[in-house]
Short mmCIF file of C-alpha atoms in Angstrom, two decimals:
data_model
loop_
_atom_site.label_atom_id
_atom_site.label_comp_id
_atom_site.label_asym_id
_atom_site.label_seq_id
_atom_site.Cartn_x
_atom_site.Cartn_y
_atom_site.Cartn_z
CA MET A 1 -6.55 -29.60 11.21
CA ARG A 2 -8.63 -26.71 11.86
CA ILE A 3 -12.06 -27.44 9.78
CA LYS A 4 -13.90 -30.50 10.09
CA HIS A 5 -14.86 -31.73 6.44
CA THR A 6 -18.83 -32.05 6.40
CA GLY A 7 -20.92 -33.95 3.80
CA TYR A 8 -22.03 -31.80 0.68
CA CYS A 9 -25.60 -32.25 -0.14
CA LEU A 10 -26.70 -32.74 -3.45
CA VAL A 11 -26.87 -29.09 -5.87
CA ALA A 12 -29.51 -28.82 -7.81
CA LEU A 13 -28.64 -26.52 -10.31
CA ALA A 14 -27.08 -23.54 -8.70
CA ALA A 15 -28.72 -23.97 -5.52
CA CYS A 16 -28.39 -25.96 -2.31
CA PHE A 17 -30.43 -26.28 1.36
CA VAL A 18 -29.21 -27.70 4.33
CA PRO A 19 -27.07 -30.90 4.27
CA CYS A 20 -29.27 -33.21 6.08
CA ALA A 21 -32.46 -32.09 4.52
CA ALA A 22 -33.63 -32.02 0.56
CA ALA A 23 -35.63 -29.14 -0.42
CA ASP A 24 -39.04 -30.82 -0.69
CA GLU A 25 -38.17 -32.36 3.00
CA LEU A 26 -38.25 -29.02 4.60
CA PRO A 27 -41.54 -27.94 6.16
CA ALA A 28 -43.99 -26.14 4.18
CA VAL A 29 -43.67 -23.47 6.50
CA ILE A 30 -40.29 -22.92 5.91
CA GLN A 31 -40.43 -23.32 2.17
CA ASP A 32 -43.09 -20.79 1.61
CA GLN A 33 -40.89 -18.27 4.23
CA ILE A 34 -37.59 -18.97 1.86
CA SER A 35 -39.80 -18.49 -1.60
CA ARG A 36 -41.09 -15.40 -0.25
CA VAL A 37 -37.50 -14.19 0.63
CA GLU A 38 -36.36 -15.22 -2.91
CA GLN A 39 -39.32 -12.88 -4.32
CA ASN A 40 -39.09 -9.88 -2.20
CA LEU A 41 -35.71 -8.33 -2.39
CA VAL A 42 -35.84 -4.75 -1.34
CA PRO A 43 -32.95 -2.14 -1.09
CA SER A 44 -32.56 -0.25 2.20
CA VAL A 45 -33.55 2.79 0.69
CA ARG A 46 -37.11 2.62 -0.22
CA ILE A 47 -38.38 4.69 -2.39
CA LYS A 48 -41.96 4.93 -3.08
CA GLY A 49 -42.97 3.00 -6.12
CA HIS A 50 -40.12 0.37 -5.85
CA GLN A 51 -41.37 -2.87 -6.84
CA PRO A 52 -39.62 -5.84 -5.25
CA SER A 53 -36.76 -7.87 -7.22
CA LYS A 54 -36.15 -11.39 -7.34
CA LEU A 55 -33.00 -13.06 -5.83
CA ASN A 56 -31.76 -14.50 -9.09
CA GLU A 57 -32.21 -11.48 -11.24
CA ARG A 58 -30.48 -9.33 -8.74
CA MET A 59 -27.52 -11.59 -8.86
CA GLU A 60 -27.62 -11.56 -12.80
CA LYS A 61 -27.74 -7.69 -12.59
CA LEU A 62 -25.16 -6.90 -9.86
CA HIS A 63 -23.04 -9.59 -11.43
CA VAL A 64 -22.84 -11.67 -8.06
CA PRO A 65 -21.73 -15.06 -9.06
CA GLY A 66 -22.72 -16.69 -5.69
CA VAL A 67 -24.78 -16.03 -2.24
CA SER A 68 -25.04 -18.27 0.90
CA VAL A 69 -27.65 -17.22 3.43
CA ALA A 70 -28.17 -18.26 6.97
CA VAL A 71 -31.57 -17.38 8.88
CA ILE A 72 -31.71 -17.29 12.52
CA ASP A 73 -35.40 -17.64 14.29
CA ASN A 74 -36.06 -18.81 17.80
CA TYR A 75 -32.52 -18.81 18.64
CA GLN A 76 -31.51 -21.42 16.19
CA ILE A 77 -30.33 -21.74 12.75
CA ALA A 78 -34.08 -22.07 10.94
CA TRP A 79 -32.80 -22.76 7.10
CA VAL A 80 -29.63 -22.38 5.05
CA LYS A 81 -29.42 -21.75 1.14
CA ALA A 82 -26.75 -21.23 -1.30
CA TYR A 83 -27.00 -20.10 -5.11
CA GLY A 84 -24.92 -19.74 -7.84
CA LEU A 85 -21.57 -20.38 -8.46
CA ALA A 86 -18.48 -20.65 -6.18
CA ASP A 87 -16.20 -19.73 -9.15
CA ALA A 88 -17.84 -18.02 -12.46
CA GLU A 89 -15.14 -19.56 -14.84
CA THR A 90 -14.92 -23.11 -13.62
CA GLY A 91 -18.71 -23.07 -12.92
CA THR A 92 -18.56 -24.97 -9.48
CA SER A 93 -21.55 -24.28 -7.58
CA VAL A 94 -22.08 -22.79 -4.12
CA THR A 95 -23.06 -25.32 -1.58
CA VAL A 96 -23.89 -24.41 2.17
CA ASP A 97 -20.54 -25.62 3.06
CA THR A 98 -18.43 -23.44 0.65
CA LEU A 99 -16.09 -21.03 2.57
CA PHE A 100 -16.22 -17.21 1.99
CA GLN A 101 -13.61 -14.66 3.32
CA ALA A 102 -15.68 -12.76 5.90
CA GLY A 103 -13.64 -9.34 5.81
CA SER A 104 -14.66 -7.21 8.76
CA VAL A 105 -16.96 -9.56 10.34
CA SER A 106 -13.61 -11.11 11.55
CA LYS A 107 -13.59 -8.20 14.06
CA PRO A 108 -16.60 -8.98 16.59
CA VAL A 109 -15.59 -12.67 16.13
CA SER A 110 -12.27 -12.16 17.10
CA ALA A 111 -12.92 -9.48 19.80
CA LEU A 112 -14.23 -12.67 21.78
CA ALA A 113 -10.89 -13.90 21.88
CA SER A 114 -9.85 -10.22 23.94
CA LEU A 115 -12.91 -10.24 26.02
CA LYS A 116 -11.88 -14.21 27.12
CA LEU A 117 -8.44 -13.18 28.08
CA VAL A 118 -10.12 -10.09 29.85
CA GLU A 119 -12.35 -12.40 31.94
CA GLN A 120 -9.44 -14.46 32.62
CA GLY A 121 -7.27 -11.53 34.11
CA VAL A 122 -4.62 -11.76 31.32
CA LEU A 123 -5.66 -8.17 29.70
CA ASP A 124 -7.82 -5.22 31.40
CA LEU A 125 -9.81 -3.24 28.96
CA ASP A 126 -8.51 0.03 30.46
CA ARG A 127 -4.87 -0.92 30.63
CA ASN A 128 -1.96 0.91 28.34
CA VAL A 129 -1.50 -1.62 25.61
CA ASN A 130 2.24 -0.57 25.65
CA ASP A 131 2.41 -1.93 28.84
CA GLN A 132 1.61 -5.75 27.47
CA LEU A 133 2.98 -5.09 23.57
CA THR A 134 6.46 -6.16 23.37
CA SER A 135 6.99 -6.81 19.68
CA TRP A 136 5.83 -3.46 18.96
CA LYS A 137 4.67 -0.41 20.42
CA VAL A 138 2.14 2.28 19.81
CA PRO A 139 4.26 5.51 19.35
CA ASP A 140 3.85 8.15 22.01
CA ASN A 141 2.29 11.54 20.99
CA LYS A 142 0.78 14.72 22.53
CA PHE A 143 -2.54 12.41 21.59
CA THR A 144 -1.79 9.27 23.70
CA LYS A 145 -0.29 11.52 26.62
CA GLU A 146 -3.72 12.86 26.92
CA HIS A 147 -5.54 9.42 27.06
CA PRO A 148 -3.51 6.04 25.99
CA VAL A 149 -4.76 3.51 23.85
CA ASP A 150 -6.26 0.92 25.73
CA LEU A 151 -8.17 -2.42 24.71
CA ARG A 152 -11.57 -1.00 25.20
CA SER A 153 -10.81 1.92 22.49
CA LEU A 154 -9.35 -0.70 20.12
CA LEU A 155 -12.60 -2.86 20.18
CA SER A 156 -14.78 0.00 19.89
CA HIS A 157 -13.06 2.00 17.09
CA THR A 158 -12.78 4.92 19.61
CA GLY A 159 -8.51 4.82 19.72
CA GLY A 160 -8.05 7.63 17.61
CA LEU A 161 -6.00 5.76 14.95
CA THR A 162 -5.45 5.47 11.35
CA VAL A 163 -5.85 3.25 8.79
CA HIS A 164 -9.42 2.52 7.97
CA GLY A 165 -9.11 -0.77 6.32
CA PHE A 166 -6.83 -3.43 4.18
CA PRO A 167 -6.41 -4.16 0.59
CA GLY A 168 -5.05 -7.26 1.16
CA TYR A 169 -1.93 -9.11 -0.56
CA ALA A 170 -1.76 -11.40 -3.87
CA VAL A 171 -1.30 -14.80 -3.90
CA GLY A 172 2.00 -15.85 -4.34
CA GLY A 173 3.82 -12.40 -3.40
CA PRO A 174 5.50 -11.05 -0.65
CA ILE A 175 3.57 -10.93 2.55
CA PRO A 176 4.39 -8.54 5.53
CA THR A 177 4.42 -8.95 9.41
CA VAL A 178 2.06 -7.29 11.53
CA PRO A 179 4.75 -4.89 13.12
CA GLN A 180 5.54 -4.28 9.24
CA ILE A 181 2.11 -3.25 8.57
CA LEU A 182 1.47 -1.26 11.51
CA ASP A 183 4.74 0.57 10.77
CA GLY A 184 3.93 0.99 7.08
CA VAL A 185 7.07 -0.57 6.21
CA LYS A 186 7.51 -1.99 2.85
CA PRO A 187 6.13 -5.09 2.00
CA ALA A 188 2.86 -3.59 3.47
CA ASN A 189 0.86 -1.61 1.22
CA THR A 190 -1.28 0.37 3.85
CA GLN A 191 0.21 3.60 5.85
CA PRO A 192 1.46 3.26 9.47
CA VAL A 193 -0.93 2.75 12.17
CA ARG A 194 -0.87 5.88 14.22
CA VAL A 195 -2.84 7.80 16.72
CA ASN A 196 -3.74 11.20 15.27
CA LYS A 197 -6.78 11.75 17.69
CA VAL A 198 -7.13 11.78 21.70
CA PRO A 199 -8.10 8.28 22.19
CA GLY A 200 -11.63 7.46 24.16
CA ASN A 201 -12.92 10.70 22.12
CA GLY A 202 -15.35 9.59 19.54
CA PHE A 203 -15.71 6.77 17.04
CA ARG A 204 -13.75 6.50 14.05
CA TYR A 205 -13.55 3.26 12.27
CA ALA A 206 -10.07 1.95 12.08
CA GLY A 207 -8.85 -1.59 11.29
CA GLY A 208 -5.54 -0.47 12.14
CA GLY A 209 -6.64 -0.57 15.58
CA THR A 210 -8.10 -4.05 15.43
CA THR A 211 -4.49 -5.20 14.06
CA ILE A 212 -3.02 -3.75 17.21
CA ALA A 213 -5.32 -5.79 19.46
CA GLN A 214 -4.29 -9.11 17.23
CA LEU A 215 -0.83 -8.35 18.01
CA LEU A 216 -1.53 -7.85 21.73
CA LEU A 217 -3.05 -11.40 21.93
CA VAL A 218 0.09 -13.14 20.42
CA ASP A 219 2.25 -10.67 22.53
CA VAL A 220 0.65 -11.70 25.74
CA THR A 221 -0.15 -15.55 24.95
CA GLY A 222 2.94 -16.59 22.72
CA ARG A 223 0.47 -18.22 20.66
CA PRO A 224 -0.20 -18.22 16.91
CA PHE A 225 -3.04 -15.83 16.21
CA PRO A 226 -5.26 -18.81 14.32
CA ASP A 227 -4.59 -21.21 16.79
CA LEU A 228 -5.84 -19.07 19.58
CA LEU A 229 -8.83 -18.01 18.10
CA HIS A 230 -9.42 -21.66 16.87
CA ASP A 231 -9.19 -22.92 20.75
CA THR A 232 -10.83 -20.08 22.48
CA VAL A 233 -13.74 -19.17 20.09
CA LEU A 234 -14.43 -21.31 17.02
CA GLU A 235 -13.79 -24.67 18.73
CA PRO A 236 -16.08 -23.77 21.52
CA LEU A 237 -18.82 -21.99 19.55
CA GLY A 238 -18.85 -25.27 17.02
CA MET A 239 -17.47 -23.11 14.36
CA SER A 240 -16.09 -26.04 12.59
CA SER A 241 -15.94 -24.78 9.17
CA SER A 242 -14.13 -21.48 10.11
CA THR A 243 -10.33 -20.63 10.10
CA TYR A 244 -8.21 -17.78 10.63
CA GLU A 245 -5.30 -19.23 8.74
CA GLN A 246 -3.75 -16.80 6.35
CA PRO A 247 -3.08 -17.82 3.70
CA LEU A 248 -5.68 -20.46 3.30
CA PRO A 249 -4.23 -24.03 3.96
CA GLU A 250 -3.92 -26.10 0.77
CA ARG A 251 -5.92 -28.46 1.95
CA LEU A 252 -9.13 -25.78 2.20
CA TRP A 253 -8.71 -24.54 -1.49
CA SER A 254 -11.48 -26.79 -2.74
CA ARG A 255 -14.40 -25.53 -0.36
CA ALA A 256 -13.56 -21.96 -0.72
CA ALA A 257 -15.30 -19.56 -3.02
CA THR A 258 -13.43 -17.59 -5.32
CA GLY A 259 -13.71 -13.59 -4.98
CA HIS A 260 -14.94 -11.98 -7.91
CA LYS A 261 -14.98 -8.13 -9.41
CA THR A 262 -17.82 -5.94 -9.79
CA ASP A 263 -17.95 -6.92 -13.82
CA GLY A 264 -18.02 -10.49 -12.52
CA LYS A 265 -14.22 -11.74 -13.34
CA PRO A 266 -12.47 -13.49 -10.80
CA VAL A 267 -9.90 -11.96 -8.70
CA ALA A 268 -6.17 -12.99 -9.64
CA GLY A 269 -5.04 -15.83 -7.60
CA ARG A 270 -8.86 -16.42 -6.59
CA TRP A 271 -8.57 -14.53 -3.40
CA HIS A 272 -6.44 -11.91 -1.48
CA ILE A 273 -4.24 -12.99 1.76
CA TYR A 274 -4.87 -10.89 5.04
CA PRO A 275 -2.10 -11.02 7.39
CA GLU A 276 -4.67 -8.51 9.34
CA MET A 277 -6.10 -11.73 10.49
CA ALA A 278 -8.23 -10.06 13.20
CA ALA A 279 -9.57 -7.53 10.90
CA ALA A 280 -10.13 -9.25 7.88
CA GLY A 281 -8.51 -12.62 7.88
CA LEU A 282 -11.54 -15.12 8.81
CA TRP A 283 -12.62 -17.83 6.43
CA THR A 284 -16.13 -18.75 7.13
CA THR A 285 -19.77 -20.03 6.18
CA PRO A 286 -23.12 -18.17 7.04
CA SER A 287 -23.68 -20.99 9.37
CA ASP A 288 -21.06 -20.60 11.33
CA VAL A 289 -21.13 -16.82 11.54
CA ALA A 290 -24.98 -17.69 12.86
CA ARG A 291 -23.71 -19.73 15.47
CA TYR A 292 -21.53 -16.86 16.93
CA ALA A 293 -24.49 -14.62 16.76
CA ILE A 294 -26.55 -17.11 18.53
CA GLU A 295 -24.56 -17.78 21.47
CA ILE A 296 -24.21 -14.16 22.03
CA GLN A 297 -28.21 -13.91 21.91
CA LEU A 298 -27.92 -16.80 24.41
CA ALA A 299 -25.22 -15.39 26.54
CA HIS A 300 -27.22 -12.40 26.94
CA GLN A 301 -29.97 -13.91 28.17
CA GLY A 302 -27.97 -15.95 30.82
CA LYS A 303 -28.64 -19.45 28.92
CA SER A 304 -25.10 -20.09 27.48
CA HIS A 305 -21.45 -19.25 28.27
CA LYS A 306 -19.56 -21.22 25.71
CA VAL A 307 -16.97 -18.52 25.22
CA LEU A 308 -18.04 -15.51 27.89
CA ASN A 309 -20.28 -14.91 30.46
CA ARG A 310 -23.25 -12.82 30.43
CA GLU A 311 -21.97 -9.66 32.45
CA THR A 312 -18.95 -9.66 29.63
CA VAL A 313 -21.36 -10.03 26.69
CA ASP A 314 -23.46 -7.04 28.15
CA GLN A 315 -20.71 -5.06 28.38
CA MET A 316 -19.65 -5.96 24.81
CA LEU A 317 -23.34 -4.95 23.73
CA THR A 318 -23.31 -1.52 25.09
CA PRO A 319 -22.23 1.33 23.29
CA GLN A 320 -18.57 2.51 24.12
CA GLY A 321 -17.25 6.07 23.69
CA GLY A 322 -20.09 7.64 22.40
CA GLY A 323 -19.50 5.64 19.13
CA PRO A 324 -22.23 3.44 17.79
CA VAL A 325 -19.74 0.37 18.18
CA GLY A 326 -19.66 -2.07 21.44
CA LEU A 327 -16.58 -4.32 21.86
CA GLY A 328 -16.66 -5.54 18.86
CA PRO A 329 -20.06 -5.11 16.85
CA PHE A 330 -21.77 -2.38 15.81
CA LEU A 331 -24.88 -1.46 17.48
CA GLU A 332 -28.28 -0.51 16.28
CA GLY A 333 -32.13 0.09 17.55
CA GLU A 334 -33.75 0.52 20.93
CA GLY A 335 -36.08 -1.74 23.22
CA ALA A 336 -37.37 -4.48 21.16
CA SER A 337 -35.52 -3.77 18.03
CA LYS A 338 -32.19 -3.51 19.76
CA ARG A 339 -29.51 -5.75 17.37
CA PHE A 340 -25.94 -6.21 16.69
CA THR A 341 -24.23 -6.31 13.36
CA HIS A 342 -21.50 -5.84 11.23
CA GLY A 343 -20.67 -6.27 7.65
CA GLY A 344 -17.47 -7.38 5.81
CA SER A 345 -15.53 -6.44 2.60
CA ASP A 346 -12.50 -8.15 1.44
CA GLU A 347 -11.25 -7.99 -2.19
CA GLY A 348 -13.84 -9.98 -4.22
CA PHE A 349 -16.14 -10.88 -1.00
CA ILE A 350 -18.86 -9.14 1.02
CA CYS A 351 -21.07 -10.07 3.64
CA GLN A 352 -23.39 -9.21 6.30
CA PHE A 353 -24.96 -10.19 9.52
CA VAL A 354 -27.73 -9.13 11.63
CA ALA A 355 -28.92 -10.10 15.25
CA TYR A 356 -31.29 -9.19 17.42
CA THR A 357 -30.28 -8.62 20.76
CA ASP A 358 -33.53 -10.00 22.78
CA ARG A 359 -35.32 -11.69 20.36
CA GLY A 360 -33.54 -14.67 18.58
CA GLN A 361 -33.73 -13.52 15.22
CA GLY A 362 -31.12 -12.77 12.42
CA ALA A 363 -29.70 -13.32 9.17
CA VAL A 364 -26.16 -13.69 7.75
CA VAL A 365 -25.52 -13.16 3.85
CA MET A 366 -22.12 -13.73 2.34
CA THR A 367 -21.20 -13.40 -1.64
CA ASN A 368 -18.26 -13.85 -3.47
CA SER A 369 -18.17 -10.37 -5.18
CA ASP A 370 -17.14 -6.87 -4.92
CA SER A 371 -20.72 -5.81 -5.71
CA GLY A 372 -22.27 -8.20 -3.13
CA GLY A 373 -22.71 -5.33 -0.73
CA THR A 374 -25.76 -4.38 -2.29
CA MET A 375 -27.03 -8.06 -2.61
CA ALA A 376 -26.45 -8.84 0.96
CA ARG A 377 -28.60 -6.00 2.24
CA GLU A 378 -31.21 -6.42 -0.41
CA VAL A 379 -31.46 -10.05 1.16
CA VAL A 380 -31.73 -9.28 4.58
CA ASN A 381 -34.19 -6.67 4.15
CA ALA A 382 -36.15 -9.82 2.25
CA ILE A 383 -35.54 -11.74 5.42
CA ALA A 384 -36.83 -8.82 7.67
CA LEU A 385 -39.69 -8.60 5.59
CA VAL A 386 -40.79 -12.24 5.80
CA TYR A 387 -40.14 -12.50 9.42
CA GLY A 388 -41.23 -9.48 10.62
CA TRP A 389 -38.54 -7.92 12.35
CA PRO A 390 -39.10 -4.72 14.35
CA ASP A 391 -37.99 -1.37 13.11
CA TYR A 392 -35.40 -2.96 10.64
CA LEU A 393 -36.80 -1.51 7.11
CA ALA A 394 -36.60 1.98 6.67
CA PRO A 395 -39.33 4.02 5.51
CA GLU A 396 -40.81 4.89 2.06
CA ARG A 397 -39.06 7.72 0.89
CA GLU A 398 -39.68 10.19 -2.08
CA ALA A 399 -37.15 10.54 -4.78
CA ALA A 400 -36.04 13.97 -5.98
CA ASN A 401 -36.72 14.97 -9.64
CA VAL A 402 -33.11 16.25 -10.35
CA ASP A 403 -32.28 17.46 -13.87
CA PRO A 404 -29.91 14.88 -15.67
CA LYS A 405 -27.60 17.73 -16.26
CA VAL A 406 -27.21 18.33 -12.25
CA ILE A 407 -25.89 15.19 -11.98
CA ASP A 408 -23.57 14.95 -14.55
CA ARG A 409 -21.81 17.57 -13.03
CA TYR A 410 -21.37 15.30 -10.25
CA LEU A 411 -19.96 12.06 -12.09
CA GLY A 412 -16.01 11.65 -11.58
CA ASN A 413 -13.28 10.90 -9.09
CA TYR A 414 -12.97 11.86 -5.33
CA ASP A 415 -10.01 12.04 -3.05
CA LEU A 416 -10.76 10.50 0.52
CA GLY A 417 -6.92 10.81 1.46
CA LEU A 418 -5.74 7.46 3.47
CA MET A 419 -9.03 5.89 2.63
CA GLY A 420 -8.50 5.68 -1.07
CA THR A 421 -10.88 7.25 -3.88
CA VAL A 422 -14.40 7.32 -4.69
CA LYS A 423 -15.52 7.12 -8.00
CA VAL A 424 -19.22 8.42 -9.01
CA ARG A 425 -20.83 6.98 -12.54
CA ARG A 426 -23.81 6.37 -14.04
CA ASP A 427 -24.96 2.65 -14.20
CA GLU A 428 -28.16 2.88 -17.02
CA SER A 429 -30.64 4.88 -15.04
CA ARG A 430 -28.81 4.59 -11.86
CA VAL A 431 -26.08 6.65 -10.11
CA VAL A 432 -23.51 4.72 -8.06
CA ALA A 433 -20.45 5.16 -6.14
CA ARG A 434 -17.70 2.90 -5.98
CA ALA A 435 -14.67 3.08 -2.94
CA SER A 436 -11.24 2.04 -3.89
CA ILE A 437 -11.87 0.05 -0.48
CA GLY A 438 -14.98 -1.35 -0.01
CA GLY A 439 -17.73 -2.06 -2.53
CA GLU A 440 -20.46 -0.04 -4.63
CA LEU A 441 -23.57 1.66 -3.24
CA GLU A 442 -25.97 3.36 -5.70
CA LEU A 443 -26.95 6.87 -4.50
CA PHE A 444 -30.51 8.04 -4.41
CA MET A 445 -31.07 11.85 -4.82
CA VAL A 446 -33.56 13.39 -2.24
CA SER A 447 -32.62 17.00 -3.18
CA PRO A 448 -30.32 18.33 -6.05
CA THR A 449 -27.06 17.84 -3.62
CA ASP A 450 -28.35 15.31 -1.11
CA PHE A 451 -28.13 11.65 -1.32
CA LEU A 452 -29.08 8.55 0.33
CA THR A 453 -27.27 5.17 -0.27
CA GLU A 454 -28.64 1.33 -0.07
CA ASP A 455 -26.85 1.53 2.92
CA PRO A 456 -29.11 3.26 5.73
CA GLY A 457 -25.86 4.50 7.77
CA VAL A 458 -24.26 5.84 4.66
CA THR A 459 -25.75 9.18 3.45
CA GLY A 460 -23.97 12.39 1.70
CA LYS A 461 -24.24 15.71 -0.18
CA PHE A 462 -22.38 17.26 -3.05
CA VAL A 463 -20.60 20.77 -2.28
CA VAL A 464 -21.08 23.18 -4.87
CA ASP A 465 -19.48 26.62 -5.05
CA GLU A 466 -21.39 29.90 -6.44
CA GLN A 467 -20.16 29.22 -9.85
CA GLY A 468 -21.54 25.75 -10.08
CA ASN A 469 -18.48 23.73 -9.66
CA VAL A 470 -18.07 20.64 -7.50
CA LYS A 471 -15.75 21.24 -4.77
CA GLU A 472 -16.21 17.94 -2.60
CA VAL A 473 -18.50 15.29 -1.37
CA VAL A 474 -19.46 14.98 2.24
CA VAL A 475 -20.37 11.53 3.19
CA ASN A 476 -21.80 10.53 6.91
CA LEU A 477 -20.50 7.14 7.45
CA ALA A 478 -22.26 5.34 10.74
CA GLY A 479 -21.62 8.87 12.38
CA GLN A 480 -18.29 9.77 11.05
CA THR A 481 -18.18 12.56 8.59
CA LEU A 482 -16.00 12.29 5.45
CA LYS A 483 -14.72 14.67 2.98
CA ALA A 484 -13.53 13.88 -0.44
CA LYS A 485 -12.25 16.34 -2.79
CA ARG A 486 -13.28 16.54 -6.44
CA ILE A 487 -10.30 15.47 -8.35
CA PRO A 488 -9.76 17.38 -11.64
#
């Protein structure tokens, strides 16, 4: 059994505090901080004149049934709290013990296993992975002849590999093997994972690369991936409410949240299955993700080494290949504001964590909704505001007064190629963009063609020809430029 069942606390309506402390037993200063967070949600793009929102109001507005939060302060979990429903149809409440799918937060956690094997001399960050892959090989081509794919490039998204993310598989349907996924062979529902850019030559996010790293770990150890991750990462970090088992074992179904679509309706079968475990397969809680983050913070300080030593962690927290990613997490900020972070999106689930490298502060927010990305960011922003995180909140911007008729021209569908499609639409007074793989973002126009989004790492521009026809939208995604052509 990979998850130890902890006792549930009593749930008052839709909220639940830490299992061992009722709300009125928490120190007054923490109760005040929680209240201020709940009353001061702000978007990542701060537009002048925008008033803070209340957490419960935003949950209702965004059709987010459940939210679970953990706050890190002084290298400890300061408080945890859960809101809303684990399942909108049954009315089951979220508790702090409810399991959520972590999406791509699976990546930085699973990266610890790879790095542990590097420390043990089993793997080498700079060795051609084909030397040790036995059940499948990265197909060689002109790009790999210049520079082979190595573990360093897989963990930092600099391997020149394809397949950004994975939609998962319906419960009860056929599930492909990892080699089938990598070759795009049915029943796999994604394209083959291939190198189409020189490895080590710039950042391009690729869950396909992380899936190769998963197979590498299995091939070199001969162990099932969930067992390996439990023994090398989850158990040492005390992540007793976490598992990479896919499908989720039936014994844990009662603890698991149900995923929900943007309209608030449950995902068929409650959730999807992700054989791409390293990239998207972690089931966990905010408290457990916080334990991962705290261990990285302490290891960086030389005060803990439950999984990795300080030298390895420092390398993990160093940008690789000119990109914004270390060996697993995304890296942001400079000096006192340096932090490591990652978001996650599985079908019906979106989450985010942020942790300061040298301040012992951070937060984890998990939601069970495809529209939870906005919710997660706004909660993290509120925590940053209340706890005085340095250089986290974006400066306030002036919104452009764009003619609604101009906006109307931009509404419609855009083709992102292998990454699916994006639909731009109106939602009352808001303009939002919804990706077929991922969540929904509100667009803030700062000129007649340029926009910001709720995610500071995502900006863009609508390209219009001389006749005023919209040709494409150019999106800057965490340093990567994507062009999506207008679909007639």
